[in-house]
Amino acid sequence: MLTKQFKSALMCGAACMGLGVVAIPTASWADDAASTVVAADAGQVSGVVTDADGRSYLVGAEVRIDGYSQVAVTDREGRFTLQRAPVGRHTLSIAYVGRVTHRMEVDIAAGAVTPVNAALSIDTGASSVADVVVTASRPMAESEAAALQIQRSSTSLVNVVAADAIGRFPDQNIAAALSRLPGIAVERDQGQERYVNLRGAPSRWTTIAFDGVNVISPSGRTARLDTIPAAIASSVQARKAVTAAMPGETLAGNINIITRSAFDYPGLMAAADLGLGYNDLGGGAQYNVGGFISNTFADGRFGVLLSASRYEREMVTDNFETDWEVASEDREPGAETRTWADAHQNKLYRLTRSNTAYSGRLDYRPSDDHRFFLSSIYTEFTDDEMRNAHEFDFDDGAVRTDRAAITRGYADVRTGNTAQQGTIYNVDLDSTLNIGHTTQSIFTTTLGGDQRFGGWNASWRLNYTDAKSEGGPGFNSTWKSPSNRRPTVVYDFTDRENHGVRLYDTVVNPDGSFSRGDIKRSLDPQDYNFVNLRSTTSLAQTEAYTARLDLTRDVDLFGLPTELAFGFQYDNRTKENTTSRLDILPGALTAAGIALPTTDDFALNKPYKGALPLGYAFRYHSKQGAWDLWNRLAPHAVVAPGVAEDGYYKVSEAVTAGYAMATTYFDWGNLVAGVRLEHTENTGEALVDKGQGYQPLEVSDDNVQAFPSLHLNWDINDEMKLRLSANTGAARPDYTDLRPNFSINDEDLEISGGNPSAGPEKSIGFDAYFEWYRPGGAFLSVGAYYKDLRDVLFDIEQVRFGSDVLNQPGLDRSDYAFFTIDNGGDGFIRGLEFSYSQTLEPYAERLGLPDWASGFGVRANLTLNESEATTPDGRKVGLPGASDVIYNAALSYERYGFSSRISWQHRSEWLDGLGDGDIVGDSYWDEVGRLDFKASYAFNDNAEVYFDANNLLNEPGIRYQGETWRVSEFERFGARYMIGLRLNF
């Protein structure tokens, strides 16, 4: 293995050197000339840019010498350096969105550094400086300006969301924070934002990074962002256009989470957030607590920052699910066009969810040319779930209508039943009363440095990341109705938001037919027989090591200032999955002379907490009572055969990459061109039962890919910018897809499992965006994007397994059908983006408005998207997760220390999964909206109170199959409210 990895490193290292040979001769000549200029005819300008009161550094401010194309951008410490600055007296300008452009005269001496410090005041649109009135803090305006400035100064396409002010972030997790940006839609679980779809792409095509270092989430390649609390970030960047310096696995985009550093603030800084609230549905409590403290020491050479946060909420969820099929029992005319609900269930959740994060960072800056840091971050998402599931199995025991003299009513139009209304007799009733505990965590540590050696800048990072998805120990109990106590069910599915059932006793008539008896008002212990108790424990752990080196040098290339960049990166990742299960079965208890348990053994006498009109009463189960029951019967538990073996897999991935890139500055903007080479090697191992016991199986694969990119940024004038880009990327299959686990069914001649040979999904993307940064912080952008897709992955059925790896003597399994994931057809994503933000402040004076009216503002964005890919059966479908329309609209008011915003998010329906090709159709999540309100009042610079209200309209999540009336899942979560206090010191 090590030999293979060493060869891999050599291969990409040689490729990177080959790229360097193309650029270095010219660069070397140009640098020699540049060195002469620096020594004899040039100087440097270096300094720090802050806000007007000196409390915060301004990141992304653009510094120029008038009449020259060279530009410097301030870093997170507000620092900048202009290399090879022309000697003499010149005008230096510093521009920042929403602030007055700072201009000053500087005298630049040859071979010397000219120090410059600047403080930029807010641009209120007043006609003169004397007219500027500071009315109080403006956290929303300052946050918007900070985000827009980072976007404006970037040499690639990016959108940014920044903290409202020191220590403030308006959302609980990173997915929620991103949901307000153009082109981003979120997928929720239990009403909480979890995954992001970036410009119509599946969530698996978006990667995440901490401070520029890509990390793997507990879910694998799919970036699960509810794991990461927003409180740890100072800003979050959605990088939509890939450069050569970014890993090639970034197909749709990259979410870069910028964490805080002590050097972000001038001296001692501390912030705290305390919030309390409740959930409207169920009345559960929620709270939020967090903060950070940082300081610099030894004349600013050392810096230490510590932060912690925790958000927890208790909630209930109302849920029903209905399964649809074309019933083989329906043999009446027109059966081929009818669908029936073969099962219906209510899943009634009681949940406690929490997000926790701890981080620490140590910075050391011995000089302006050498900076080092050590950063550790731990984030954790926990889900403690208690679920009562009641399922009505309509088709259990059903018979064909052309053979049934006596019918139970399932799929039988002769009784007057339809897909949406009807009566079914003697329905099998199943129930699972479960207690689940899952933890998703990320621990990542980075040791890094940013150093300058003569004319070279070196940035290096060493990272270790441990991502875990832990489940259990869980409690699962299964119960089934006895044959003599099965109810009659009258179902009514005409209301999309209430698939209702009413229960009655079943009367068996003398002739064997059925009729409806008395109404049944509750589900009771005697309605169930014990089936089993189970406790499952699982761990999916990914360990990743990353080493990265980036080298840059400023040169004059053909008389133009150019930054040359070369880099090398090595990633080694291993994901291992283990599962175990204990079963307690009726046979073992009976053999031991122990009475079988009933649901009454751990039931609670508490009222239903939800709002769904169920049509029956039930009893919640007790967590303590359930575990007491398990512990009492645990001596009779047995290890479930085959569970550990079937659930085990280990997948390793080694990626060696090198890149070369050049950024050339013109008087009209800049051009970024580069190419990245990556060599990837995958190895997977698992245990496979070929019929003679489990045996180890190992497979491997590798590939080399090149990712060229080109970005043009044209500054039309001081306010307008045009961005054009062409870029490439590839999303490798997830680790669970690459696992070599196989499940064999010799009776049906079928094999199912992962596909270690599945290749990456590839894209060639084009972007064209116009950005207008208007005075006073207003912003307008219009953009178009197109991605040409190849080798899109689908869950498929292959006609032949096509390998002899599972064959046994006298048993050829190579011709078995194979259910797996594999690369399928090509496709595309294309769309338009619009974004606009504006306040009345710049126009208040000229319109003659009173001062209070200038606090109103509006922010809105719209994305129109279209996507298509070819399925294995030749159909054209949209990509999973792609909505045709996404928009956000917000009305804000900010004046005299008061800030408020009411916002509406909306996304149209999107494909969730492919159907079987029959008339049931594909699965979609229906369109959904979200109305939120936030308000705060700052007493001074140190204290403010706030109020948050989320999901005010209690919008549900609805999933359907094929037709909108054919609802397969409905869930409602209720509104959430919180009040709190924020402190800054």
PDB file of C-alpha atoms in Angstrom, residues 165-266:
ATOM      1  CA  ALA A 165     -21.343  41.995  14.176  1.00  0.00           C
ATOM      2  CA  ILE A 166     -18.794  40.866  16.755  1.00  0.00           C
ATOM      3  CA  GLY A 167     -19.874  37.496  18.077  1.00  0.00           C
ATOM      4  CA  ARG A 168     -23.259  37.487  16.339  1.00  0.00           C
ATOM      5  CA  PHE A 169     -24.663  35.020  13.859  1.00  0.00           C
ATOM      6  CA  PRO A 170     -28.404  34.983  13.150  1.00  0.00           C
ATOM      7  CA  ASP A 171     -28.825  31.229  12.509  1.00  0.00           C
ATOM      8  CA  GLN A 172     -28.222  28.084  14.542  1.00  0.00           C
ATOM      9  CA  ASN A 173     -26.322  26.021  11.951  1.00  0.00           C
ATOM     10  CA  ILE A 174     -24.311  26.594   8.796  1.00  0.00           C
ATOM     11  CA  ALA A 175     -27.026  25.265   6.462  1.00  0.00           C
ATOM     12  CA  ALA A 176     -29.521  27.804   7.849  1.00  0.00           C
ATOM     13  CA  ALA A 177     -26.984  30.601   7.438  1.00  0.00           C
ATOM     14  CA  LEU A 178     -26.412  29.673   3.788  1.00  0.00           C
ATOM     15  CA  SER A 179     -30.105  29.355   2.954  1.00  0.00           C
ATOM     16  CA  ARG A 180     -30.439  33.112   2.342  1.00  0.00           C
ATOM     17  CA  LEU A 181     -27.763  33.279  -0.357  1.00  0.00           C
ATOM     18  CA  PRO A 182     -28.642  33.295  -4.081  1.00  0.00           C
ATOM     19  CA  GLY A 183     -28.639  29.924  -5.794  1.00  0.00           C
ATOM     20  CA  ILE A 184     -28.753  27.925  -2.559  1.00  0.00           C
ATOM     21  CA  ALA A 185     -31.673  25.783  -1.466  1.00  0.00           C
ATOM     22  CA  VAL A 186     -31.762  23.682   1.692  1.00  0.00           C
ATOM     23  CA  GLU A 187     -33.118  20.243   2.474  1.00  0.00           C
ATOM     24  CA  ARG A 188     -34.542  19.897   5.982  1.00  0.00           C
ATOM     25  CA  ASP A 189     -34.942  17.011   8.385  1.00  0.00           C
ATOM     26  CA  GLN A 190     -37.577  17.382  11.102  1.00  0.00           C
ATOM     27  CA  GLY A 191     -37.803  21.025  10.055  1.00  0.00           C
ATOM     28  CA  GLN A 192     -34.096  21.698  10.635  1.00  0.00           C
ATOM     29  CA  GLU A 193     -31.806  22.706   7.776  1.00  0.00           C
ATOM     30  CA  ARG A 194     -29.369  19.883   6.932  1.00  0.00           C
ATOM     31  CA  TYR A 195     -28.131  19.735   3.298  1.00  0.00           C
ATOM     32  CA  VAL A 196     -27.636  22.414   0.662  1.00  0.00           C
ATOM     33  CA  ASN A 197     -28.306  22.212  -3.066  1.00  0.00           C
ATOM     34  CA  LEU A 198     -25.972  24.637  -4.788  1.00  0.00           C
ATOM     35  CA  ARG A 199     -27.357  25.989  -8.076  1.00  0.00           C
ATOM     36  CA  GLY A 200     -29.521  22.942  -8.730  1.00  0.00           C
ATOM     37  CA  ALA A 201     -26.863  20.325  -8.002  1.00  0.00           C
ATOM     38  CA  PRO A 202     -27.342  17.270  -5.776  1.00  0.00           C
ATOM     39  CA  SER A 203     -26.084  17.841  -2.232  1.00  0.00           C
ATOM     40  CA  ARG A 204     -23.345  15.236  -2.726  1.00  0.00           C
ATOM     41  CA  TRP A 205     -21.581  17.575  -5.186  1.00  0.00           C
ATOM     42  CA  THR A 206     -20.836  20.256  -2.573  1.00  0.00           C
ATOM     43  CA  THR A 207     -17.778  19.950  -0.329  1.00  0.00           C
ATOM     44  CA  ILE A 208     -17.054  21.643   2.991  1.00  0.00           C
ATOM     45  CA  ALA A 209     -13.850  23.171   4.347  1.00  0.00           C
ATOM     46  CA  PHE A 210     -12.638  24.781   7.547  1.00  0.00           C
ATOM     47  CA  ASP A 211     -10.389  27.745   6.811  1.00  0.00           C
ATOM     48  CA  GLY A 212      -9.682  26.424   3.314  1.00  0.00           C
ATOM     49  CA  VAL A 213      -8.915  22.804   4.279  1.00  0.00           C
ATOM     50  CA  ASN A 214     -11.484  20.343   2.928  1.00  0.00           C
ATOM     51  CA  VAL A 215     -12.946  17.941   5.483  1.00  0.00           C
ATOM     52  CA  ILE A 216     -15.220  14.921   5.174  1.00  0.00           C
ATOM     53  CA  SER A 217     -18.536  15.132   6.998  1.00  0.00           C
ATOM     54  CA  PRO A 218     -19.917  12.280   9.143  1.00  0.00           C
ATOM     55  CA  SER A 219     -22.247  11.463   6.244  1.00  0.00           C
ATOM     56  CA  GLY A 220     -19.282  10.962   3.906  1.00  0.00           C
ATOM     57  CA  ARG A 221     -19.013  13.112   0.813  1.00  0.00           C
ATOM     58  CA  THR A 222     -22.493  14.561   1.245  1.00  0.00           C
ATOM     59  CA  ALA A 223     -21.956  17.750   3.196  1.00  0.00           C
ATOM     60  CA  ARG A 224     -24.243  17.447   6.221  1.00  0.00           C
ATOM     61  CA  LEU A 225     -24.213  20.975   7.594  1.00  0.00           C
ATOM     62  CA  ASP A 226     -26.552  20.675  10.577  1.00  0.00           C
ATOM     63  CA  THR A 227     -23.530  19.087  12.271  1.00  0.00           C
ATOM     64  CA  ILE A 228     -21.793  22.475  12.324  1.00  0.00           C
ATOM     65  CA  PRO A 229     -23.142  25.288  14.534  1.00  0.00           C
ATOM     66  CA  ALA A 230     -22.990  28.726  12.954  1.00  0.00           C
ATOM     67  CA  ALA A 231     -21.547  30.154  16.160  1.00  0.00           C
ATOM     68  CA  ILE A 232     -18.027  28.899  15.399  1.00  0.00           C
ATOM     69  CA  ALA A 233     -17.770  30.944  12.190  1.00  0.00           C
ATOM     70  CA  SER A 234     -16.918  34.556  11.517  1.00  0.00           C
ATOM     71  CA  SER A 235     -18.069  34.104   7.920  1.00  0.00           C
ATOM     72  CA  VAL A 236     -19.095  31.361   5.494  1.00  0.00           C
ATOM     73  CA  GLN A 237     -18.141  31.434   1.832  1.00  0.00           C
ATOM     74  CA  ALA A 238     -20.024  29.595  -0.894  1.00  0.00           C
ATOM     75  CA  ARG A 239     -17.393  29.227  -3.617  1.00  0.00           C
ATOM     76  CA  LYS A 240     -19.275  28.491  -6.822  1.00  0.00           C
ATOM     77  CA  ALA A 241     -16.516  28.510  -9.447  1.00  0.00           C
ATOM     78  CA  VAL A 242     -13.600  26.142  -8.929  1.00  0.00           C
ATOM     79  CA  THR A 243      -9.999  27.326  -9.261  1.00  0.00           C
ATOM     80  CA  ALA A 244      -6.942  25.133  -9.688  1.00  0.00           C
ATOM     81  CA  ALA A 245      -6.035  25.719  -6.039  1.00  0.00           C
ATOM     82  CA  MET A 246      -9.245  23.972  -4.898  1.00  0.00           C
ATOM     83  CA  PRO A 247      -9.628  20.171  -4.745  1.00  0.00           C
ATOM     84  CA  GLY A 248     -11.087  18.721  -7.928  1.00  0.00           C
ATOM     85  CA  GLU A 249     -13.806  16.887  -5.978  1.00  0.00           C
ATOM     86  CA  THR A 250     -15.554  20.265  -5.757  1.00  0.00           C
ATOM     87  CA  LEU A 251     -17.992  19.752  -8.625  1.00  0.00           C
ATOM     88  CA  ALA A 252     -20.846  22.099  -7.688  1.00  0.00           C
ATOM     89  CA  GLY A 253     -19.038  24.293  -5.180  1.00  0.00           C
ATOM     90  CA  ASN A 254     -17.358  24.493  -1.825  1.00  0.00           C
ATOM     91  CA  ILE A 255     -18.615  25.755   1.521  1.00  0.00           C
ATOM     92  CA  ASN A 256     -15.636  27.335   3.277  1.00  0.00           C
ATOM     93  CA  ILE A 257     -16.207  28.039   6.976  1.00  0.00           C
ATOM     94  CA  ILE A 258     -13.906  30.784   8.243  1.00  0.00           C
ATOM     95  CA  THR A 259     -13.385  30.419  11.972  1.00  0.00           C
ATOM     96  CA  ARG A 260     -12.241  33.158  14.327  1.00  0.00           C
ATOM     97  CA  SER A 261      -8.680  34.019  15.294  1.00  0.00           C
ATOM     98  CA  ALA A 262      -7.395  36.219  18.121  1.00  0.00           C
ATOM     99  CA  PHE A 263      -5.616  38.316  15.491  1.00  0.00           C
ATOM    100  CA  ASP A 264      -9.031  39.179  13.999  1.00  0.00           C
ATOM    101  CA  TYR A 265      -9.456  41.691  16.827  1.00  0.00           C
ATOM    102  CA  PRO A 266      -7.216  44.434  18.231  1.00  0.00           C
TER     103      PRO A 266
END
